[in-house]
mmCIF file of C-alpha atoms in Angstrom:
data_model
loop_
_atom_site.group_PDB
_atom_site.id
_atom_site.type_symbol
_atom_site.label_atom_id
_atom_site.label_comp_id
_atom_site.label_asym_id
_atom_site.label_seq_id
_atom_site.Cartn_x
_atom_site.Cartn_y
_atom_site.Cartn_z
ATOM 1 C CA MET N 1 -4.588 23.249 25.735
ATOM 2 C CA ASN N 2 -1.350 21.578 25.771
ATOM 3 C CA LEU N 3 -0.499 20.253 22.045
ATOM 4 C CA LYS N 4 0.370 17.159 22.698
ATOM 5 C CA LEU N 5 -3.353 16.601 24.548
ATOM 6 C CA PHE N 6 -5.028 18.491 21.099
ATOM 7 C CA LYS N 7 -3.070 16.362 18.683
ATOM 8 C CA ILE N 8 -4.290 12.972 20.847
ATOM 9 C CA LEU N 9 -8.010 14.127 20.970
ATOM 10 C CA ALA N 10 -7.597 14.802 17.235
ATOM 11 C CA SER N 11 -6.509 11.624 16.658
ATOM 12 C CA LEU N 12 -8.939 9.719 18.891
ATOM 13 C CA LEU N 13 -12.003 11.547 17.157
ATOM 14 C CA TRP N 14 -10.555 10.890 13.556
ATOM 15 C CA ILE N 15 -10.798 7.138 14.749
ATOM 16 C CA TYR N 16 -14.296 7.747 15.503
ATOM 17 C CA LEU N 17 -15.601 9.075 12.833
ATOM 18 C CA LEU N 18 -14.083 6.610 10.695
ATOM 19 C CA GLN N 19 -15.623 3.651 12.421
ATOM 20 C CA ALA N 20 -18.768 5.189 12.362
ATOM 21 C CA CYS N 21 -18.587 5.409 8.262
ATOM 22 C CA VAL N 22 -18.840 1.839 7.547
ATOM 23 C CA ALA N 23 -20.748 -1.139 8.536
ATOM 24 C CA SER N 24 -20.958 -3.974 6.858
ATOM 25 C CA THR N 25 -23.054 -6.837 6.633
ATOM 26 C CA PRO N 26 -22.991 -10.076 4.234
ATOM 27 C CA ILE N 27 -26.533 -10.734 2.383
ATOM 28 C CA GLY N 28 -27.228 -14.463 1.564
ATOM 29 C CA GLY N 29 -24.003 -15.732 2.178
ATOM 30 C CA GLY N 30 -22.491 -15.264 -1.351
ATOM 31 C CA ASN N 31 -23.011 -16.733 -4.926
ATOM 32 C CA PRO N 32 -20.227 -18.514 -6.415
ATOM 33 C CA ALA N 33 -20.019 -18.632 -10.459
ATOM 34 C CA GLY N 34 -19.428 -22.776 -10.678
ATOM 35 C CA PRO N 35 -20.943 -25.989 -9.259
ATOM 36 C CA PRO N 36 -22.025 -26.057 -5.776
ATOM 37 C CA ALA N 37 -19.747 -28.080 -3.518
ATOM 38 C CA GLY N 38 -20.250 -30.495 -0.822
ATOM 39 C CA LEU N 39 -19.600 -30.242 2.812
ATOM 40 C CA ALA N 40 -16.773 -28.115 2.916
ATOM 41 C CA GLU N 41 -13.716 -29.453 4.844
ATOM 42 C CA ILE N 42 -11.333 -26.218 4.056
ATOM 43 C CA PRO N 43 -11.763 -23.008 5.617
ATOM 44 C CA SER N 44 -13.988 -20.847 3.555
ATOM 45 C CA LEU N 45 -11.278 -17.863 1.606
ATOM 46 C CA GLN N 46 -12.175 -14.629 3.632
ATOM 47 C CA PHE N 47 -10.156 -11.561 3.646
ATOM 48 C CA PRO N 48 -8.311 -10.064 6.485
ATOM 49 C CA GLU N 49 -10.602 -8.170 8.752
ATOM 50 C CA GLY N 50 -7.365 -5.148 9.372
ATOM 51 C CA LEU N 51 -3.724 -4.829 9.261
ATOM 52 C CA SER N 52 -3.256 -2.277 11.609
ATOM 53 C CA ASN N 53 -3.045 -4.317 14.586
ATOM 54 C CA GLU N 54 -0.251 -6.626 13.931
ATOM 55 C CA PHE N 55 2.168 -3.325 14.716
ATOM 56 C CA ASN N 56 1.817 -1.819 17.925
ATOM 57 C CA VAL N 57 3.148 1.205 18.268
ATOM 58 C CA GLU N 58 1.612 2.531 21.337
ATOM 59 C CA THR N 59 5.156 3.336 23.126
ATOM 60 C CA PRO N 60 6.506 5.729 20.462
ATOM 61 C CA ALA N 61 3.328 7.287 19.878
ATOM 62 C CA SER N 62 2.643 7.708 23.645
ATOM 63 C CA SER N 63 6.247 9.257 23.842
ATOM 64 C CA GLY N 64 6.544 12.613 26.077
ATOM 65 C CA SER N 65 2.646 12.670 27.025
ATOM 66 C CA ASP N 66 3.488 13.408 30.441
ATOM 67 C CA VAL N 67 6.711 15.711 30.209
ATOM 68 C CA ALA N 68 6.388 19.513 29.859
ATOM 69 C CA GLN N 69 7.829 20.075 26.199
ATOM 70 C CA LEU N 70 10.670 22.398 25.395
ATOM 71 C CA LYS N 71 10.613 21.742 21.390
ATOM 72 C CA ALA N 72 14.012 22.341 19.524
ATOM 73 C CA MET N 73 13.411 24.937 16.688
ATOM 74 C CA LEU N 74 16.596 24.683 14.859
ATOM 75 C CA LYS N 75 16.678 23.258 11.902
ATOM 76 C CA ALA N 76 19.024 20.684 11.007
ATOM 77 C CA MET N 77 20.558 19.868 14.670
ATOM 78 C CA VAL N 78 19.131 18.823 17.660
ATOM 79 C CA MET N 79 21.460 19.153 21.048
ATOM 80 C CA PRO N 80 21.219 16.572 24.316
ATOM 81 C CA GLY N 81 18.595 18.129 26.705
ATOM 82 C CA ASP N 82 16.232 19.136 23.715
ATOM 83 C CA ASN N 83 12.527 17.272 23.777
ATOM 84 C CA ILE N 84 11.393 16.008 20.331
ATOM 85 C CA SER N 85 8.902 14.018 22.011
ATOM 86 C CA ASP N 86 6.536 15.349 19.092
ATOM 87 C CA GLU N 87 8.835 13.970 16.378
ATOM 88 C CA ILE N 88 8.744 10.785 18.007
ATOM 89 C CA SER N 89 5.218 10.418 18.519
ATOM 90 C CA ARG N 90 3.982 11.944 14.939
ATOM 91 C CA SER N 91 5.559 9.074 12.597
ATOM 92 C CA ALA N 92 4.049 6.328 15.327
ATOM 93 C CA GLU N 93 1.131 8.513 14.795
ATOM 94 C CA ASN N 94 0.969 8.736 11.197
ATOM 95 C CA TYR N 95 1.336 4.757 11.048
ATOM 96 C CA GLN N 96 -2.201 4.289 13.307
ATOM 97 C CA ASN N 97 -3.890 6.917 11.438
ATOM 98 C CA TYR N 98 -3.268 5.891 7.915
ATOM 99 C CA SER N 99 -3.259 1.852 8.972
ATOM 100 C CA GLN N 100 -6.756 2.223 10.331
ATOM 101 C CA LEU N 101 -7.784 3.972 7.686
ATOM 102 C CA VAL N 102 -7.035 1.533 5.393
ATOM 103 C CA ASP N 103 -8.545 -1.617 7.611
ATOM 104 C CA GLN N 104 -11.803 0.799 6.238
ATOM 105 C CA ILE N 105 -10.811 -1.165 2.965
ATOM 106 C CA LEU N 106 -10.524 -4.521 4.349
ATOM 107 C CA GLU N 107 -13.361 -4.563 7.357
ATOM 108 C CA PRO N 108 -16.549 -4.902 4.471
ATOM 109 C CA LEU N 109 -14.504 -7.747 2.090
ATOM 110 C CA HIS N 110 -14.236 -9.655 5.373
ATOM 111 C CA GLN N 111 -17.674 -10.199 5.895
ATOM 112 C CA MET N 112 -17.744 -12.435 3.058
ATOM 113 C CA LEU N 113 -16.775 -16.097 3.080
ATOM 114 C CA ILE N 114 -15.612 -17.073 -0.157
ATOM 115 C CA PRO N 115 -15.475 -21.023 -1.092
ATOM 116 C CA ARG N 116 -11.898 -22.384 -1.079
ATOM 117 C CA ARG N 117 -12.530 -24.377 -4.929
ATOM 118 C CA VAL N 118 -9.995 -25.421 -7.919
ATOM 119 C CA ASP N 119 -13.120 -24.613 -9.989
ATOM 120 C CA LEU N 120 -14.547 -21.322 -8.504
ATOM 121 C CA ILE N 121 -13.375 -18.507 -10.621
ATOM 122 C CA HIS N 122 -15.594 -15.734 -10.179
ATOM 123 C CA PHE N 123 -17.714 -14.710 -6.798
ATOM 124 C CA GLU N 124 -20.948 -12.757 -6.331
ATOM 125 C CA ASP N 125 -22.420 -11.644 -3.094
ATOM 126 C CA LEU N 126 -24.286 -8.796 -1.759
ATOM 127 C CA ILE N 127 -22.845 -6.451 1.326
ATOM 128 C CA ILE N 128 -24.175 -2.975 3.260
ATOM 129 C CA ILE N 129 -21.545 -0.475 3.086
ATOM 130 C CA GLY N 130 -22.834 2.588 5.233
ATOM 131 C CA ASP N 131 -26.295 2.814 4.413
ATOM 132 C CA GLU N 132 -25.977 1.419 0.932
ATOM 133 C CA LEU N 133 -26.473 -2.340 -0.456
ATOM 134 C CA VAL N 134 -23.540 -2.685 -2.870
ATOM 135 C CA ASN N 135 -23.165 -5.411 -5.482
ATOM 136 C CA VAL N 136 -19.334 -7.326 -5.006
ATOM 137 C CA LYS N 137 -18.098 -9.268 -7.984
ATOM 138 C CA ILE N 138 -14.651 -10.730 -7.773
ATOM 139 C CA ASP N 139 -13.002 -12.477 -10.550
ATOM 140 C CA PHE N 140 -10.072 -14.649 -9.598
ATOM 141 C CA THR N 141 -8.425 -15.382 -13.015
ATOM 142 C CA PRO N 142 -4.978 -14.571 -13.704
ATOM 143 C CA TYR N 143 -3.873 -11.342 -14.298
ATOM 144 C CA GLU N 144 -0.857 -9.627 -16.035
ATOM 145 C CA GLY N 145 2.159 -8.897 -14.034
ATOM 146 C CA GLU N 146 0.734 -11.504 -11.390
ATOM 147 C CA THR N 147 1.624 -15.415 -10.864
ATOM 148 C CA CYS N 148 -1.654 -16.734 -9.865
ATOM 149 C CA SER N 149 -3.226 -20.064 -9.602
ATOM 150 C CA GLY N 150 -6.832 -18.867 -10.944
ATOM 151 C CA ASN N 151 -9.193 -20.191 -8.601
ATOM 152 C CA THR N 152 -9.575 -20.151 -4.781
ATOM 153 C CA ALA N 153 -7.919 -23.211 -3.611
ATOM 154 C CA GLU N 154 -4.604 -22.807 -4.377
ATOM 155 C CA LEU N 155 -1.955 -19.492 -3.537
ATOM 156 C CA PRO N 156 -0.910 -17.366 -5.002
ATOM 157 C CA VAL N 157 -4.923 -15.978 -5.162
ATOM 158 C CA CYS N 158 -5.400 -13.080 -7.278
ATOM 159 C CA TYR N 159 -8.392 -11.144 -7.425
ATOM 160 C CA ARG N 160 -10.285 -8.326 -8.884
ATOM 161 C CA ILE N 161 -12.922 -6.692 -7.224
ATOM 162 C CA TRP N 162 -15.904 -4.584 -8.615
ATOM 163 C CA PHE N 163 -18.593 -2.446 -6.615
ATOM 164 C CA ASN N 164 -21.496 -2.429 -8.487
ATOM 165 C CA ASP N 165 -19.926 -2.985 -11.618
ATOM 166 C CA LYS N 166 -17.148 -0.504 -11.345
ATOM 167 C CA ARG N 167 -13.573 -1.423 -10.201
ATOM 168 C CA ALA N 168 -12.417 -0.881 -6.943
ATOM 169 C CA LEU N 169 -9.955 -3.513 -5.867
ATOM 170 C CA ILE N 170 -6.994 -5.629 -7.250
ATOM 171 C CA GLY N 171 -4.944 -7.999 -5.631
ATOM 172 C CA VAL N 172 -2.793 -11.012 -4.609
ATOM 173 C CA PHE N 173 -3.219 -13.460 -1.629
ATOM 174 C CA LEU N 174 0.742 -14.679 -1.270
ATOM 175 C CA LYS N 175 2.561 -17.263 0.943
ATOM 176 C CA ALA N 176 -0.080 -18.192 3.242
ATOM 177 C CA PHE N 177 -4.351 -18.014 3.302
ATOM 178 C CA PRO N 178 -5.645 -15.250 5.813
ATOM 179 C CA THR N 179 -7.267 -16.975 8.624
ATOM 180 C CA PRO N 180 -8.895 -14.948 11.972
ATOM 181 C CA GLU N 181 -5.620 -15.185 13.490
ATOM 182 C CA ASN N 182 -3.145 -14.085 10.917
ATOM 183 C CA PRO N 183 -3.689 -11.784 8.239
ATOM 184 C CA GLY N 184 -1.103 -13.837 6.149
ATOM 185 C CA ALA N 185 0.621 -11.787 3.158
ATOM 186 C CA GLY N 186 -0.421 -9.958 0.028
ATOM 187 C CA ARG N 187 -0.906 -6.794 -1.529
ATOM 188 C CA PHE N 188 -4.178 -5.028 -2.969
ATOM 189 C CA ARG N 189 -4.799 -1.324 -4.553
ATOM 190 C CA GLY N 190 -7.638 0.483 -5.243
ATOM 191 C CA ILE N 191 -10.401 3.241 -4.494
ATOM 192 C CA SER N 192 -11.955 2.458 -0.834
ATOM 193 C CA PRO N 193 -15.613 2.044 -0.460
ATOM 194 C CA THR N 194 -15.172 4.247 2.905
ATOM 195 C CA LYS N 195 -14.234 8.468 3.197
ATOM 196 C CA TYR N 196 -11.403 9.838 4.463
ATOM 197 C CA LEU N 197 -12.959 11.899 7.817
ATOM 198 C CA GLY N 198 -16.046 10.642 6.658
ATOM 199 C CA LEU N 199 -16.478 12.671 3.405
ATOM 200 C CA VAL N 200 -13.285 12.563 0.776
ATOM 201 C CA PRO N 201 -12.954 8.871 -0.838
ATOM 202 C CA PHE N 202 -9.470 7.757 -0.934
ATOM 203 C CA ALA N 203 -6.897 5.766 -2.975
ATOM 204 C CA ALA N 204 -4.376 3.370 -1.566
ATOM 205 C CA ASN N 205 -1.865 0.636 -2.763
ATOM 206 C CA VAL N 206 -0.511 -2.338 0.406
ATOM 207 C CA SER N 207 1.762 -4.966 0.422
ATOM 208 C CA TYR N 208 1.974 -7.232 3.829
ATOM 209 C CA ASP N 209 3.944 -10.177 5.209
ATOM 210 C CA VAL N 210 2.910 -10.713 8.722
ATOM 211 C CA VAL N 211 3.204 -14.243 8.413
ATOM 212 C CA ASP N 212 6.089 -14.955 10.821
ATOM 213 C CA PRO N 213 5.375 -13.142 13.998
ATOM 214 C CA SER N 214 9.068 -12.680 14.197
ATOM 215 C CA ASN N 215 9.960 -11.336 11.024
ATOM 216 C CA LYS N 216 6.682 -8.970 9.522
ATOM 217 C CA GLU N 217 6.548 -6.083 7.478
ATOM 218 C CA ALA N 218 3.702 -3.764 5.594
ATOM 219 C CA GLU N 219 3.956 -0.795 3.619
ATOM 220 C CA TYR N 220 0.966 1.466 2.416
ATOM 221 C CA TYR N 221 0.928 4.197 -0.130
ATOM 222 C CA VAL N 222 -2.288 6.680 0.549
ATOM 223 C CA GLY N 223 -3.763 9.316 -1.973
ATOM 224 C CA ILE N 224 -6.359 11.972 -0.649
ATOM 225 C CA PRO N 225 -8.069 13.747 -3.767
ATOM 226 C CA LYS N 226 -9.726 16.821 -3.786
ATOM 227 C CA GLY N 227 -13.216 17.536 -3.816
ATOM 228 C CA PRO N 228 -15.858 19.074 -5.357
ATOM 229 C CA ASP N 229 -15.684 23.100 -5.462
ATOM 230 C CA ASN N 230 -19.455 23.148 -3.963
ATOM 231 C CA PRO N 231 -19.242 20.832 -0.587
ATOM 232 C CA GLU N 232 -22.827 20.178 -0.956
ATOM 233 C CA ASP N 233 -22.352 18.564 -4.569
ATOM 234 C CA PRO N 234 -21.618 14.781 -4.765
ATOM 235 C CA PHE N 235 -18.093 13.368 -4.993
ATOM 236 C CA PRO N 236 -17.966 11.962 -8.318
ATOM 237 C CA PHE N 237 -15.127 9.707 -7.421
ATOM 238 C CA GLU N 238 -14.671 6.490 -9.418
ATOM 239 C CA ASP N 239 -11.090 5.901 -10.286
ATOM 240 C CA VAL N 240 -7.855 7.050 -9.301
ATOM 241 C CA PRO N 241 -6.637 10.346 -10.107
ATOM 242 C CA LYS N 242 -4.624 10.644 -13.304
ATOM 243 C CA ASP N 243 -2.053 13.352 -12.073
ATOM 244 C CA LYS N 244 -0.876 14.491 -8.693
ATOM 245 C CA SER N 245 -2.587 17.831 -8.968
ATOM 246 C CA GLU N 246 -5.771 16.099 -8.345
ATOM 247 C CA LEU N 247 -4.961 15.415 -4.686
ATOM 248 C CA LEU N 248 -4.894 17.047 -1.399
ATOM 249 C CA LEU N 249 -2.759 14.523 0.478
ATOM 250 C CA THR N 250 -0.058 11.682 0.292
ATOM 251 C CA ALA N 251 1.631 9.112 2.671
ATOM 252 C CA HIS N 252 3.914 6.442 2.311
ATOM 253 C CA LEU N 253 4.658 4.577 5.131
ATOM 254 C CA LEU N 254 7.137 1.748 5.756
ATOM 255 C CA ILE N 255 6.314 -0.317 9.088
ATOM 256 C CA ASN N 256 8.796 -3.495 9.726
ATOM 257 C CA GLN N 257 9.533 -5.321 12.919
ATOM 258 C CA MET N 258 12.332 -8.123 13.913
ATOM 259 C CA GLY N 259 11.653 -10.319 17.123
ATOM 260 C CA LEU N 260 8.363 -11.377 19.118
ATOM 261 C CA ASP N 261 6.148 -8.571 20.515
ATOM 262 C CA PHE N 262 7.725 -7.695 23.852
ATOM 263 C CA SER N 263 11.621 -7.323 22.891
ATOM 264 C CA ALA N 264 10.976 -6.086 19.113
ATOM 265 C CA LEU N 265 13.436 -4.233 16.999
ATOM 266 C CA LYS N 266 10.831 -1.907 14.608
ATOM 267 C CA ILE N 267 11.367 0.525 12.370
ATOM 268 C CA ILE N 268 8.493 3.173 10.777
ATOM 269 C CA PHE N 269 9.785 5.281 7.729
ATOM 270 C CA GLY N 270 7.237 7.882 6.743
ATOM 271 C CA SER N 271 7.190 10.800 3.482
ATOM 272 C CA ILE N 272 3.838 12.621 3.885
ATOM 273 C CA GLU N 273 2.805 15.166 1.131
ATOM 274 C CA ASN N 274 0.505 17.861 2.969
ATOM 275 C CA PHE N 275 -1.377 20.135 -0.188
ATOM 276 C CA ILE N 276 -3.107 21.455 1.696
ATOM 277 C CA PHE N 277 -1.023 23.007 4.218
ATOM 278 C CA ASN N 278 1.588 23.067 1.777
ATOM 279 C CA PHE N 279 4.556 20.744 3.481
ATOM 280 C CA GLU N 280 6.123 18.251 3.477
ATOM 281 C CA VAL N 281 7.689 15.796 6.126
ATOM 282 C CA GLN N 282 9.676 12.761 5.937
ATOM 283 C CA ASP N 283 10.627 11.022 8.919
ATOM 284 C CA ILE N 284 12.535 7.538 10.071
ATOM 285 C CA GLY N 285 12.174 6.190 14.061
ATOM 286 C CA ARG N 286 13.654 3.001 15.380
ATOM 287 C CA TRP N 287 13.293 1.408 18.703
ATOM 288 C CA ARG N 288 13.487 -1.457 20.562
ATOM 289 C CA GLU N 289 10.054 -2.872 23.044
ATOM 290 C CA ASP N 290 12.073 -4.137 25.913
ATOM 291 C CA ASP N 291 14.236 -0.550 25.805
ATOM 292 C CA ASN N 292 13.616 3.111 26.220
ATOM 293 C CA PHE N 293 16.111 4.537 23.440
ATOM 294 C CA TRP N 294 14.985 5.778 19.928
ATOM 295 C CA SER N 295 16.978 6.794 16.930
ATOM 296 C CA GLY N 296 15.601 9.073 14.355
ATOM 297 C CA SER N 297 15.568 11.667 11.490
ATOM 298 C CA VAL N 298 13.621 14.047 10.672
ATOM 299 C CA GLU N 299 13.626 16.501 7.247
ATOM 300 C CA THR N 300 10.511 18.970 6.663
ATOM 301 C CA THR N 301 9.423 21.976 5.112
ATOM 302 C CA GLU N 302 6.919 22.711 7.779
ATOM 303 C CA PRO N 303 7.737 26.115 9.389
ATOM 304 C CA ASN N 304 9.376 26.418 13.028
ATOM 305 C CA GLU N 305 9.770 22.315 13.159
ATOM 306 C CA PRO N 306 13.083 20.892 13.610
ATOM 307 C CA ASP N 307 15.188 18.951 11.116
ATOM 308 C CA PHE N 308 17.562 16.317 12.707
ATOM 309 C CA GLN N 309 19.783 13.376 11.587
ATOM 310 C CA ALA N 310 20.271 10.226 14.039
ATOM 311 C CA ALA N 311 19.002 12.022 17.158
ATOM 312 C CA CYS N 312 19.071 9.679 19.824
ATOM 313 C CA ALA N 313 16.342 10.526 22.789
ATOM 314 C CA LEU N 314 14.611 8.663 25.862
ATOM 315 C CA LEU N 315 10.980 7.025 24.904
ATOM 316 C CA SER N 316 9.416 8.269 27.838
ATOM 317 C CA SER N 317 9.940 11.890 27.368
ATOM 318 C CA GLY N 318 11.512 12.702 24.676
ATOM 319 C CA ILE N 319 14.675 14.298 25.660
ATOM 320 C CA VAL N 320 17.546 14.060 23.379
ATOM 321 C CA VAL N 321 20.556 11.998 24.852
ATOM 322 C CA ASP N 322 24.575 11.291 23.410
ATOM 323 C CA GLN N 323 24.273 9.232 20.064
ATOM 324 C CA GLN N 324 25.855 6.756 21.567
ATOM 325 C CA GLU N 325 23.579 5.672 23.791
ATOM 326 C CA CYS N 326 21.699 4.271 20.729
ATOM 327 C CA ILE N 327 24.767 2.942 18.463
ATOM 328 C CA ASP N 328 25.481 0.798 21.763
ATOM 329 C CA ARG N 329 21.971 -0.803 21.254
ATOM 330 C CA SER N 330 21.806 -1.002 17.743
ATOM 331 C CA ILE N 331 19.125 0.892 16.715
ATOM 332 C CA ASP N 332 20.876 4.061 15.113
ATOM 333 C CA VAL N 333 19.232 5.120 12.163
ATOM 334 C CA GLU N 334 22.501 6.604 10.976
ATOM 335 C CA GLY N 335 22.547 6.316 6.861
ATOM 336 C CA LEU N 336 19.477 5.401 6.476
ATOM 337 C CA ASN N 337 17.406 7.013 3.881
ATOM 338 C CA PHE N 338 14.379 8.486 3.608
ATOM 339 C CA ILE N 339 11.275 6.161 1.619
ATOM 340 C CA PRO N 340 10.384 8.315 -1.228
ATOM 341 C CA PHE N 341 6.974 10.697 -1.155
ATOM 342 C CA VAL N 342 3.680 8.387 -3.327
ATOM 343 C CA GLU N 343 3.255 9.284 -7.133
ATOM 344 C CA ILE N 344 0.383 8.646 -9.066
ATOM 345 C CA SER N 345 1.991 5.455 -10.886
ATOM 346 C CA ASP N 346 1.892 3.739 -7.017
ATOM 347 C CA LEU N 347 -1.870 4.192 -7.054
ATOM 348 C CA ALA N 348 -2.839 3.587 -10.465
ATOM 349 C CA PHE N 349 -4.509 0.606 -11.487
ATOM 350 C CA PRO N 350 -2.819 -2.173 -14.241
ATOM 351 C CA PRO N 351 -3.899 -1.403 -17.381
ATOM 352 C CA ASP N 352 -5.460 -4.959 -17.870
ATOM 353 C CA PHE N 353 -8.106 -4.284 -15.282
ATOM 354 C CA PRO N 354 -11.714 -3.929 -16.867
ATOM 355 C CA PRO N 355 -14.099 -1.036 -15.718
ATOM 356 C CA SER N 356 -16.606 -3.272 -15.317
ATOM 357 C CA PRO N 357 -17.042 -7.092 -14.923
ATOM 358 C CA THR N 358 -16.541 -9.716 -17.915
ATOM 359 C CA PHE N 359 -18.817 -11.860 -16.394
#
């Protein structure tokens, strides 16, 4: 089977498995810990359903899909005429895969409708995650390191979330409340209520600002922990790992968009550590949606994969062309640095996040 087709099929299977792992339904409409309100004129506070759809990366993800590939295998350089379509599509596919994975954190929370009131500091509800009924408790009072309103009516809104009385997520809504049309801006970190490939839970740290459709950005840190020695044993993942040696894979991704979708300038940074197959890869890719050129850099320890700096290529075919073509279009990545790999501190809970609820 063609390698490109195999990767596409594998990605589709991955997404199918992820989406099949979680079904989330609110039970009873929530229980705010405060006096009842009258008829609400203010929309409820509702977590975004996801973030991945905010950034369309189909153009580089499909690079060279209909072209026979003659891969460049020389480390540290590629030449005009070489085909780097796999490298072009990889960074986009990594964004798709990990951002859609992290969407599975938000999806169950999205079902809750939380009143926006200045007197509401605690909230409790029941949701279904997979086949499990889960009690959700949320504390909106301020915590160390964040400037918070301390309620659900005024920004910034900070939150700490426990699932079945075990800490799970911590975050803040910034600048704008999420709406069905726009997820707004904020950040969150914690343990997923779902599992990577339906098997292993994961930890994530995400920051995002998509308030302005012509100037938006999202950053992802993901850590996949080791599973049990016996695959039939239950997986006791109840906290963020304390050391990187406890992880099987890490992914740090940053995506930025300047301009409206049809002509936007987009860039993806990625740094992946794969402890399963013992390799690292860092890449950068930049392109414009209304043009056919891509500029990027790759550095990897993966066997038989090329390294290159500021290569310029055609998006439609993955064929390398003269770098001046990308310089002329102001997409050249010469001089841009790779982003660092994930550290445990990127995933860890802050020290003042109690292991169990205080209310």
